[in-house]
């Protein structure tokens, strides 16, 4: 029996044979061609065939997934149609006399590396989209036999890396789960695995090909992989698998039930999403609207800022999707760690306490007003609320309010409609903001506590620093007392208070926030039913006991 450890990115337990999936796209030949016209025609024909294949994958994905999750294959078509991509490939064929499959691979790798080197994890994952789209063309140019296609026995698929097209192409009836050496929680393959309800373990060290055909167990929660497990280990994991399936059914039974404690305290559970990719997961999570939609990704890693119309399109899509449910959109929280080349943001040794958030927006008024105009124009499509990031004093809020009045005046002058009922909220992320919560609550329509930043700034520790992992204490009394104080001030001024960040999705903290009488928890979609179950299990004694311990 051999134990391997990686990173679990899709929950569940699979027990069965490993089947190694080999993709030979890394071994694309490179050679010179003499008839470049014929080679260019071969490339164009392959692209046409690839686009037809990608559309068939989209249609297949729609049978098992939502349209928003299946749209990745339409995105791959757009990549193949991108003018820069096409021009580069054609140039390599015509001027460098390179064969089409190598020209496609070389172009894709160079563009993809730009994305992989980015700091933003969401944008990093676009690397796989580009490689996947290129692989589709390469496989048509040099077809190969796909493994597993005729295998009727359910298997755990092992691979160095699985791309979205490969994940959906493998027959669902053959799959128990996945284990790979490469990948991350935010990759499209991980999203597909979670949507299909299949466990996935990534970042296993070493080659997996040596275990082809062997019995194995994968635990998508702990990241443990057991090769050739003994009888006792199999028995242990079968019991664990049964318990997991029972727990999943219990969580599914929570759908539609009210988020109310045993003693009758109600709390709103909304969803937190970072991009439009998360919309379908939020809709399917039983959430009440979107408690936080971050707009940073619209501004990062591009040569110029998004236009007003580009932003309007995104905000309208979000608002229309959720109809009249409340959508809280946070203004761009920009800083040096996000690399915004069109803004004068110098590199900083510690960007977490540097030039970011509302400070950047107030210094770049046209960028700020453009986002506000887009939000107000889109507001007629639903129930919009706006959230200010990284506020430290009430003067910043007052400035924003004056700017909003300028925006509204300009829109009226152009006879452009907007909702008159847009709430303006403040994100409380620093100890300074928490300690003046009384002043902030007095002039804000609502407040949200950003627990990630508040914990980091209160403890004076970078939560990404592995050397501080032992010392980093998210349940620190100092952090909890600040959160309690903000909740008290919000209630004093009769303003709603929401709790966001990782602690909001942590079921160990649910009774704490209920004890503080928070009005709303902003939860990642995958954890919403867990949090709802935790809410429904709390009674008055649980809350009282916690408050006594906190002091």
Coordinates of C-alpha atoms in Angstrom, one line a residue:
X1 CA 0.0 0.0 0.0
X2 CA 1.3 3.4 -1.0
X3 CA 0.0 6.8 0.1
X4 CA 0.3 10.0 -2.0
X5 CA -0.7 13.5 -1.0
X6 CA -1.9 16.4 -3.1
X7 CA -4.6 19.0 -3.0
X8 CA -8.2 18.1 -2.8
X9 CA -10.2 20.5 -5.1
X10 CA -13.5 18.6 -5.5
X11 CA -15.0 16.7 -2.6
X12 CA -16.0 13.1 -2.6
X13 CA -14.3 9.7 -2.3
X14 CA -13.7 7.3 -5.2
X15 CA -12.6 3.7 -5.0
X16 CA -11.6 1.8 -8.1
X17 CA -9.0 1.2 -10.8
X18 CA -6.7 4.0 -12.0
X19 CA -6.7 4.5 -15.7
X20 CA -3.9 6.8 -16.9
X21 CA -4.9 9.3 -19.6
X22 CA -2.0 10.2 -21.9
X23 CA -2.1 13.4 -23.9
X24 CA 0.8 13.7 -26.3
X25 CA 0.3 17.3 -27.1
X26 CA 3.7 18.1 -25.5
X27 CA 5.4 16.1 -28.2
X28 CA 4.4 18.2 -31.2
X29 CA 6.9 17.8 -34.0
X30 CA 8.7 20.8 -35.5
X31 CA 9.7 20.9 -39.2
X32 CA 10.0 23.2 -42.2
X33 CA 7.5 23.2 -45.0
X34 CA 8.1 24.3 -48.5
X35 CA 4.5 24.8 -49.7
X36 CA 3.4 27.4 -47.2
X37 CA 0.1 28.0 -49.1
X38 CA -0.9 24.4 -48.7
X39 CA 0.2 24.4 -45.0
X40 CA -1.9 27.5 -44.4
X41 CA -4.9 25.9 -46.0
X42 CA -4.3 22.8 -43.8
X43 CA -4.3 25.1 -40.7
X44 CA -7.5 26.8 -41.7
X45 CA -9.3 23.6 -42.4
X46 CA -8.2 22.3 -39.0
X47 CA -9.5 25.4 -37.3
X48 CA -12.9 24.9 -39.0
X49 CA -13.0 21.3 -37.9
X50 CA -11.9 22.3 -34.3
X51 CA -14.7 24.8 -34.1
X52 CA -17.3 22.2 -35.1
X53 CA -15.9 19.8 -32.5
X54 CA -15.9 22.5 -29.8
X55 CA -19.6 23.2 -30.6
X56 CA -20.4 19.5 -30.2
X57 CA -18.5 19.6 -26.8
X58 CA -20.6 22.6 -25.8
X59 CA -23.8 20.7 -26.7
X60 CA -22.6 17.6 -24.8
X61 CA -21.7 19.8 -21.7
X62 CA -25.1 21.4 -21.7
X63 CA -26.6 17.9 -21.1
X64 CA -24.8 17.6 -17.8
X65 CA -23.9 21.2 -16.8
X66 CA -25.5 24.6 -16.9
X67 CA -25.1 26.9 -20.0
X68 CA -22.9 29.3 -18.1
X69 CA -20.5 26.4 -17.1
X70 CA -20.7 24.9 -20.6
X71 CA -19.8 28.3 -22.3
X72 CA -16.1 27.6 -21.8
X73 CA -16.2 25.7 -25.1
X74 CA -17.6 28.7 -26.9
X75 CA -14.8 30.7 -25.3
X76 CA -12.3 28.3 -26.9
X77 CA -13.8 29.1 -30.3
X78 CA -13.4 32.8 -29.6
X79 CA -9.7 32.1 -28.8
X80 CA -9.2 30.4 -32.1
X81 CA -10.8 33.4 -33.8
X82 CA -8.8 36.0 -31.9
X83 CA -7.0 38.2 -34.5
X84 CA -3.7 38.2 -32.6
X85 CA -3.7 34.4 -32.3
X86 CA -4.6 33.9 -36.0
X87 CA -2.1 36.5 -37.3
X88 CA 0.8 35.0 -35.2
X89 CA 0.1 31.4 -36.4
X90 CA -0.2 32.5 -40.0
X91 CA 3.0 34.5 -39.8
X92 CA 4.9 31.5 -38.4
X93 CA 3.7 29.4 -41.3
X94 CA 4.2 31.9 -44.1
X95 CA 7.4 33.7 -43.0
X96 CA 9.1 31.0 -40.8
X97 CA 8.0 28.0 -42.9
X98 CA 6.9 26.2 -39.8
X99 CA 4.4 23.3 -39.8
X100 CA 0.9 24.2 -38.7
X101 CA 0.7 22.1 -35.5
X102 CA 4.0 23.6 -34.2
X103 CA 2.9 27.1 -35.2
X104 CA -0.3 26.6 -33.2
X105 CA 1.5 25.2 -30.2
X106 CA 4.2 27.9 -30.2
X107 CA 1.6 30.7 -30.5
X108 CA -0.6 29.3 -27.7
X109 CA 2.3 28.8 -25.3
X110 CA 3.6 32.3 -25.7
X111 CA 0.2 33.9 -25.2
X112 CA -0.7 31.5 -22.4
X113 CA 2.5 32.2 -20.5
X114 CA 1.5 35.8 -20.2
X115 CA -1.6 34.8 -18.3
X116 CA 0.2 32.2 -16.2
X117 CA 2.7 34.8 -15.0
X118 CA -0.1 37.1 -13.7
X119 CA -0.7 37.5 -10.0
X120 CA -4.4 37.2 -10.2
X121 CA -5.4 33.5 -9.8
X122 CA -8.5 33.8 -11.9
X123 CA -6.5 35.2 -14.8
X124 CA -3.8 32.6 -14.3
X125 CA -6.4 29.9 -15.0
X126 CA -7.1 31.4 -18.5
X127 CA -3.7 29.7 -19.3
X128 CA -5.5 26.4 -19.6
X129 CA -8.2 27.8 -21.9
X130 CA -5.7 28.9 -24.5
X131 CA -3.8 25.6 -24.3
X132 CA -7.0 23.6 -24.5
X133 CA -8.2 25.5 -27.6
X134 CA -4.9 25.0 -29.3
X135 CA -4.8 21.3 -28.5
X136 CA -8.1 20.8 -30.2
X137 CA -6.6 22.1 -33.5
X138 CA -3.4 20.1 -33.0
X139 CA -5.3 16.9 -32.5
X140 CA -7.1 17.4 -35.8
X141 CA -3.8 18.2 -37.5
X142 CA -2.2 15.0 -36.1
X143 CA -5.0 12.7 -34.9
X144 CA -4.2 10.1 -32.2
X145 CA -6.1 7.3 -30.5
X146 CA -7.9 8.5 -27.4
X147 CA -7.5 6.1 -24.4
X148 CA -10.4 5.0 -22.3
X149 CA -12.9 5.5 -25.1
X150 CA -14.0 1.9 -25.2
X151 CA -13.6 1.1 -21.5
X152 CA -17.0 0.2 -19.9
X153 CA -15.6 -0.3 -16.4
X154 CA -15.9 2.8 -14.1
X155 CA -12.4 4.1 -13.5
X156 CA -10.5 6.9 -11.7
X157 CA -8.8 8.9 -14.4
X158 CA -5.2 9.8 -13.7
X159 CA -3.3 12.3 -15.8
X160 CA -0.5 14.8 -15.6
X161 CA -3.1 17.5 -16.4
X162 CA -6.7 17.4 -17.7
X163 CA -8.1 20.2 -19.8
X164 CA -11.8 21.0 -19.9
X165 CA -12.4 19.5 -23.3
X166 CA -10.7 16.3 -22.1
X167 CA -12.8 16.2 -19.0
X168 CA -16.1 16.5 -20.8
X169 CA -15.0 14.2 -23.7
X170 CA -14.4 11.3 -21.3
X171 CA -17.7 9.4 -21.0
X172 CA -19.4 10.3 -17.7
X173 CA -20.4 6.7 -17.1
X174 CA -16.7 5.7 -17.0
X175 CA -15.7 8.2 -14.3
X176 CA -15.4 7.8 -10.6
X177 CA -13.1 10.7 -10.1
X178 CA -9.8 12.4 -11.2
X179 CA -6.3 12.6 -9.9
X180 CA -3.6 14.8 -11.6
X181 CA -0.1 16.2 -11.0
X182 CA -1.1 19.7 -12.2
X183 CA -4.1 21.9 -11.6
X184 CA -5.7 24.2 -9.1
X185 CA -9.0 24.8 -7.3
X186 CA -10.0 27.6 -9.7
X187 CA -9.3 25.8 -12.9
X188 CA -12.2 25.0 -15.3
X189 CA -11.5 21.3 -14.9
X190 CA -11.9 21.6 -11.1
X191 CA -15.2 23.6 -11.6
X192 CA -16.4 20.9 -14.0
X193 CA -15.5 18.1 -11.6
X194 CA -17.4 19.8 -8.7
X195 CA -20.4 20.4 -11.0
X196 CA -20.4 16.7 -12.0
X197 CA -20.1 15.7 -8.4
X198 CA -16.8 13.9 -8.9
X199 CA -13.8 14.0 -6.6
X200 CA -10.6 15.5 -7.9
X201 CA -7.1 15.5 -6.3
X202 CA -4.4 17.7 -7.9
X203 CA -0.7 18.5 -7.4
X204 CA 0.4 14.9 -6.8
X205 CA 4.2 14.7 -7.1
X206 CA 5.8 12.4 -9.6
X207 CA 4.4 10.5 -12.5
X208 CA 1.1 8.7 -12.2
X209 CA 1.5 6.5 -15.3
X210 CA 3.3 3.8 -13.2
X211 CA 0.0 3.2 -11.3
X212 CA -2.1 2.5 -14.5
X213 CA -4.5 -0.3 -13.9
X214 CA -3.9 -0.5 -10.1
X215 CA -6.6 -0.3 -7.4
X216 CA -6.8 3.1 -5.8
X217 CA -8.7 5.4 -3.4
X218 CA -8.9 9.2 -3.8
X219 CA -10.2 11.5 -1.1
X220 CA -11.2 14.8 -2.7
X221 CA -11.4 16.6 0.6
X222 CA -8.1 15.7 2.3
X223 CA -6.1 15.3 -1.0
X224 CA -5.1 11.7 0.0
X225 CA -4.5 9.1 -2.7
X226 CA -4.0 5.4 -1.7
X227 CA -2.5 3.0 -4.2
X228 CA -3.2 -0.7 -3.8
X229 CA -5.1 -0.2 -0.5
X230 CA -5.4 -3.1 1.9
X231 CA -8.7 -4.6 3.0
X232 CA -9.0 -2.5 6.2
X233 CA -8.3 0.8 4.3
X234 CA -10.9 0.0 1.7
X235 CA -13.4 -0.8 4.4
X236 CA -12.6 2.4 6.2
X237 CA -13.1 4.5 3.1
X238 CA -16.3 2.7 2.0
X239 CA -17.7 3.7 5.4
X240 CA -16.4 7.2 4.9
X241 CA -17.8 7.3 1.4
X242 CA -21.3 6.3 2.7
X243 CA -21.2 8.9 5.4
X244 CA -20.2 11.6 2.8
X245 CA -23.1 10.6 0.5
X246 CA -25.5 10.8 3.5
X247 CA -24.1 14.2 4.4
X248 CA -24.6 15.4 0.9
X249 CA -28.2 14.2 0.8
X250 CA -28.7 16.0 4.2
X251 CA -27.4 19.2 2.7
X252 CA -29.5 18.8 -0.4
X253 CA -32.5 18.5 1.9
X254 CA -31.8 22.0 3.2
X255 CA -32.7 23.5 -0.2
X256 CA -35.8 25.7 0.2
X257 CA -35.8 25.6 4.0
X258 CA -35.6 28.9 5.8
X259 CA -32.2 30.1 7.3
X260 CA -33.6 30.2 10.9
X261 CA -32.1 29.0 14.2
X262 CA -33.9 26.6 16.5
X263 CA -34.9 29.6 18.7
X264 CA -36.3 31.5 15.7
X265 CA -33.5 33.9 14.7
X266 CA -33.4 34.5 10.9
X267 CA -30.4 35.4 8.9
X268 CA -30.0 36.1 5.2
X269 CA -27.5 33.8 3.3
X270 CA -26.3 35.4 0.1
X271 CA -23.6 34.4 -2.3
X272 CA -20.1 35.8 -2.9
X273 CA -18.8 35.6 -6.5
X274 CA -15.7 37.0 -8.1
X275 CA -16.6 36.9 -11.8
X276 CA -19.6 36.1 -14.0
X277 CA -18.3 32.5 -14.1
X278 CA -19.7 32.0 -10.7
X279 CA -23.3 33.2 -11.5
X280 CA -24.8 29.8 -12.2
X281 CA -23.2 28.3 -9.0
X282 CA -24.7 31.1 -7.0
X283 CA -28.1 30.6 -8.6
X284 CA -28.0 26.9 -7.8
X285 CA -26.8 27.3 -4.2
X286 CA -30.1 28.4 -2.7
X287 CA -28.6 31.8 -2.0
X288 CA -30.7 35.0 -1.5
X289 CA -29.2 37.2 -4.1
X290 CA -25.5 38.2 -4.4
X291 CA -24.0 39.7 -1.3
X292 CA -20.7 40.6 -3.0
X293 CA -19.7 40.8 -6.6
X294 CA -16.1 41.9 -7.0
X295 CA -15.3 44.0 -10.1
X296 CA -11.4 43.9 -9.8
X297 CA -11.1 41.4 -12.6
X298 CA -12.6 43.8 -15.1
X299 CA -9.7 46.2 -14.6
X300 CA -6.7 44.0 -14.1
X301 CA -4.1 42.8 -16.7
X302 CA -5.2 44.9 -19.6
X303 CA -3.6 47.7 -21.5
X304 CA -6.5 50.2 -20.9
X305 CA -9.4 50.3 -18.6
X306 CA -12.8 48.7 -19.5
X307 CA -15.1 51.1 -21.3
X308 CA -18.3 52.2 -19.8
X309 CA -20.3 50.1 -22.2
X310 CA -18.2 47.0 -21.4
X311 CA -19.0 47.4 -17.7
X312 CA -22.7 48.1 -18.4
X313 CA -22.9 44.8 -20.2
X314 CA -21.4 42.9 -17.3
X315 CA -23.6 44.6 -14.6
X316 CA -26.7 44.2 -16.7
X317 CA -26.1 40.5 -17.1
X318 CA -25.7 40.0 -13.4
X319 CA -28.8 42.1 -12.5
X320 CA -31.0 40.4 -15.1
X321 CA -29.9 37.0 -14.1
X322 CA -31.1 37.5 -10.5
X323 CA -34.1 39.6 -11.5
X324 CA -35.3 41.5 -8.4
X325 CA -32.9 39.9 -5.9
X326 CA -30.4 42.2 -4.3
X327 CA -27.0 42.4 -5.9
X328 CA -24.2 44.1 -4.1
X329 CA -21.4 45.2 -6.5
X330 CA -18.1 46.3 -4.9
X331 CA -16.3 49.1 -6.7
X332 CA -12.9 48.1 -8.1
X333 CA -10.4 47.4 -5.3
X334 CA -7.2 48.1 -7.2
X335 CA -3.6 48.0 -6.0
X336 CA -0.1 47.3 -7.1
X337 CA -0.5 43.5 -6.6
X338 CA -3.1 43.4 -9.4
X339 CA -0.8 45.1 -12.0
X340 CA -2.8 47.9 -13.6
X341 CA -0.5 49.3 -16.3
X342 CA -2.7 52.2 -17.3
X343 CA -2.6 53.6 -13.7
X344 CA 0.3 55.2 -11.9
X345 CA 0.6 52.5 -9.2
X346 CA 4.3 51.9 -8.3
X347 CA 5.5 48.6 -7.1
X348 CA 5.4 48.3 -3.3
X349 CA 7.2 46.2 -0.8
X350 CA 3.9 45.6 1.1
X351 CA 0.9 46.3 -1.2
X352 CA -1.5 45.1 1.5
X353 CA -0.9 48.4 3.4
X354 CA -0.2 50.5 0.3
X355 CA -1.9 52.5 -2.4
X356 CA -5.2 50.5 -3.0
X357 CA -8.9 50.5 -2.7
X358 CA -10.8 53.7 -2.4
X359 CA -7.5 55.6 -2.3
X360 CA -6.8 54.7 -5.9
X361 CA -10.4 55.5 -7.1
X362 CA -10.4 58.9 -5.5
X363 CA -7.1 59.7 -7.2
X364 CA -8.4 58.6 -10.6
X365 CA -11.7 60.4 -10.8
X366 CA -12.5 59.6 -14.5
X367 CA -11.9 55.9 -13.9
X368 CA -14.1 56.2 -10.8
X369 CA -16.9 58.1 -12.5
X370 CA -16.9 55.8 -15.5
X371 CA -17.6 52.8 -13.2
X372 CA -20.3 54.7 -11.3
X373 CA -22.0 55.8 -14.6
X374 CA -21.9 52.2 -15.8
X375 CA -23.4 50.9 -12.5
X376 CA -26.2 53.6 -12.4
X377 CA -27.0 52.9 -16.1
X378 CA -27.3 49.2 -15.4
X379 CA -29.3 49.7 -12.2
X380 CA -32.7 49.9 -14.1
X381 CA -32.3 46.1 -14.7
X382 CA -32.5 45.0 -11.1
X383 CA -32.0 45.6 -7.4
X384 CA -28.5 47.1 -7.2
X385 CA -26.4 48.1 -4.1
X386 CA -22.9 49.6 -4.3
X387 CA -20.1 48.8 -1.9
X388 CA -17.0 50.9 -1.2
X389 CA -13.8 49.0 -0.6
X390 CA -11.0 49.8 2.0
X391 CA -12.6 52.8 3.6
X392 CA -10.8 54.3 6.6
X393 CA -12.7 57.5 7.4
X394 CA -16.0 59.2 6.8
X395 CA -14.5 61.9 4.6
X396 CA -13.9 59.3 1.9
X397 CA -17.6 58.3 2.0
X398 CA -18.7 61.9 1.8
X399 CA -16.5 62.4 -1.3
X400 CA -18.0 59.4 -2.9
X401 CA -21.5 60.7 -2.2
X402 CA -20.6 64.0 -3.9
X403 CA -19.2 62.2 -6.9
X404 CA -22.4 60.1 -7.2
X405 CA -24.4 63.3 -7.3
X406 CA -22.2 64.5 -10.2
X407 CA -22.8 61.3 -12.0
X408 CA -26.5 61.4 -11.5
X409 CA -26.6 65.0 -12.8
X410 CA -24.7 64.1 -15.9
X411 CA -27.0 61.1 -16.6
X412 CA -30.1 63.2 -16.2
X413 CA -28.6 65.8 -18.6
X414 CA -28.3 63.0 -21.2
X415 CA -31.8 61.7 -20.3
X416 CA -30.4 58.3 -19.3
X417 CA -32.5 56.4 -16.7
X418 CA -31.2 55.0 -13.5
X419 CA -32.7 53.5 -10.3
X420 CA -33.5 56.1 -7.6
X421 CA -33.1 53.3 -4.9
X422 CA -29.4 52.4 -5.0
X423 CA -28.1 51.7 -1.5
X424 CA -24.5 52.8 -0.7
X425 CA -22.6 50.5 1.7
X426 CA -19.2 50.5 3.2
X427 CA -16.8 47.6 3.6
X428 CA -15.1 47.5 7.0
X429 CA -11.7 45.9 6.5
X430 CA -9.3 47.7 8.9
X431 CA -9.2 48.1 12.7
X432 CA -9.4 51.9 12.1
X433 CA -12.7 51.5 10.2
X434 CA -14.1 49.1 12.8
X435 CA -13.3 51.5 15.6
X436 CA -15.2 54.3 14.0
X437 CA -18.1 52.0 13.0
X438 CA -20.5 54.4 14.7
X439 CA -19.6 57.2 12.4
X440 CA -19.5 55.0 9.3
X441 CA -22.9 53.4 10.1
X442 CA -24.4 56.8 10.6
X443 CA -23.8 57.8 7.0
X444 CA -23.9 54.4 5.2
X445 CA -27.0 52.6 4.1
X446 CA -25.4 49.3 5.2
X447 CA -22.0 47.9 6.2
X448 CA -20.2 44.7 5.4
X449 CA -17.3 43.3 7.4
X450 CA -14.5 41.9 5.3
X451 CA -13.1 39.3 7.6
X452 CA -10.1 38.3 5.4
X453 CA -8.6 41.8 5.5
X454 CA -9.8 42.7 9.0
X455 CA -8.1 39.5 10.4
X456 CA -4.8 40.2 8.5
X457 CA -4.6 43.9 9.6
X458 CA -5.7 43.2 13.2
X459 CA -3.1 40.4 13.7
X460 CA -0.5 42.3 11.6
X461 CA 0.2 39.0 9.7
X462 CA 0.1 38.1 6.0
X463 CA -2.2 35.2 5.7
X464 CA -0.4 34.0 2.6
X465 CA 2.9 33.7 4.4
X466 CA 3.5 30.0 5.1
X467 CA 5.9 30.8 7.9
X468 CA 3.1 32.5 9.8
X469 CA 0.6 29.7 9.4
X470 CA 1.2 28.4 12.9
X471 CA 0.7 31.9 14.4
X472 CA -2.2 33.1 12.2
X473 CA -5.4 32.8 14.3
X474 CA -8.6 33.7 12.5
X475 CA -10.6 33.1 15.6
X476 CA -8.6 35.5 17.7
X477 CA -10.6 37.3 20.4
X478 CA -9.4 40.7 19.2
X479 CA -10.8 40.1 15.7
X480 CA -14.1 38.7 17.1
X481 CA -14.5 41.7 19.5
X482 CA -14.1 44.1 16.6
X483 CA -16.7 42.2 14.6
X484 CA -19.1 42.3 17.5
X485 CA -18.5 46.1 18.0
X486 CA -19.3 46.8 14.3
X487 CA -22.5 44.7 14.6
X488 CA -23.5 46.7 17.7
X489 CA -22.9 50.0 16.0
X490 CA -24.9 48.9 12.9
X491 CA -27.9 48.0 15.1
X492 CA -27.6 51.2 17.1
X493 CA -28.1 53.2 13.8
X494 CA -30.6 50.7 12.5
X495 CA -28.4 49.7 9.5
X496 CA -28.1 46.2 8.1
X497 CA -24.7 44.5 8.7
X498 CA -23.3 41.6 6.6
X499 CA -20.3 39.5 7.3
X500 CA -18.2 38.4 4.3
X501 CA -14.8 36.8 3.7
X502 CA -13.7 33.2 4.5
X503 CA -15.0 33.3 8.1
X504 CA -18.6 33.8 6.7
X505 CA -18.3 30.4 5.0
X506 CA -16.7 28.7 8.0
X507 CA -19.4 26.7 9.8
X508 CA -17.3 26.8 13.0
X509 CA -18.0 30.6 13.1
X510 CA -21.7 30.5 12.2
X511 CA -23.0 30.6 15.8
X512 CA -20.6 33.5 16.5
X513 CA -22.1 35.7 13.9
X514 CA -25.6 34.6 15.0
X515 CA -24.6 35.6 18.6
X516 CA -23.5 39.0 17.2
X517 CA -26.9 39.3 15.5
X518 CA -25.4 39.8 12.0
X519 CA -28.2 40.3 9.4
X520 CA -26.5 38.5 6.6
X521 CA -23.7 36.1 5.8
X522 CA -22.1 36.4 2.4
X523 CA -21.0 32.8 1.5
X524 CA -19.2 31.1 -1.3
X525 CA -21.8 29.1 -3.3
X526 CA -20.2 25.7 -2.5
X527 CA -20.5 26.3 1.2
X528 CA -24.0 27.8 1.4
X529 CA -25.9 24.7 2.2
X530 CA -23.3 23.8 4.9
X531 CA -23.8 27.2 6.5
X532 CA -27.6 26.9 6.3
X533 CA -27.4 23.5 8.0
X534 CA -25.2 25.1 10.7
X535 CA -27.6 28.0 11.2
X536 CA -30.6 25.6 11.6
X537 CA -28.7 23.6 14.3
X538 CA -28.0 26.6 16.6
X539 CA -30.1 27.4 19.6
X540 CA -30.1 30.2 22.2
X541 CA -27.8 28.2 24.6
X542 CA -25.1 27.9 21.9
X543 CA -25.0 31.6 21.3
X544 CA -25.0 32.5 25.0
X545 CA -22.2 30.0 25.7
X546 CA -20.1 31.6 22.9
X547 CA -20.6 35.1 24.2
X548 CA -19.6 34.1 27.7
X549 CA -16.3 32.6 26.4
X550 CA -15.6 35.8 24.3
X551 CA -16.1 38.0 27.4

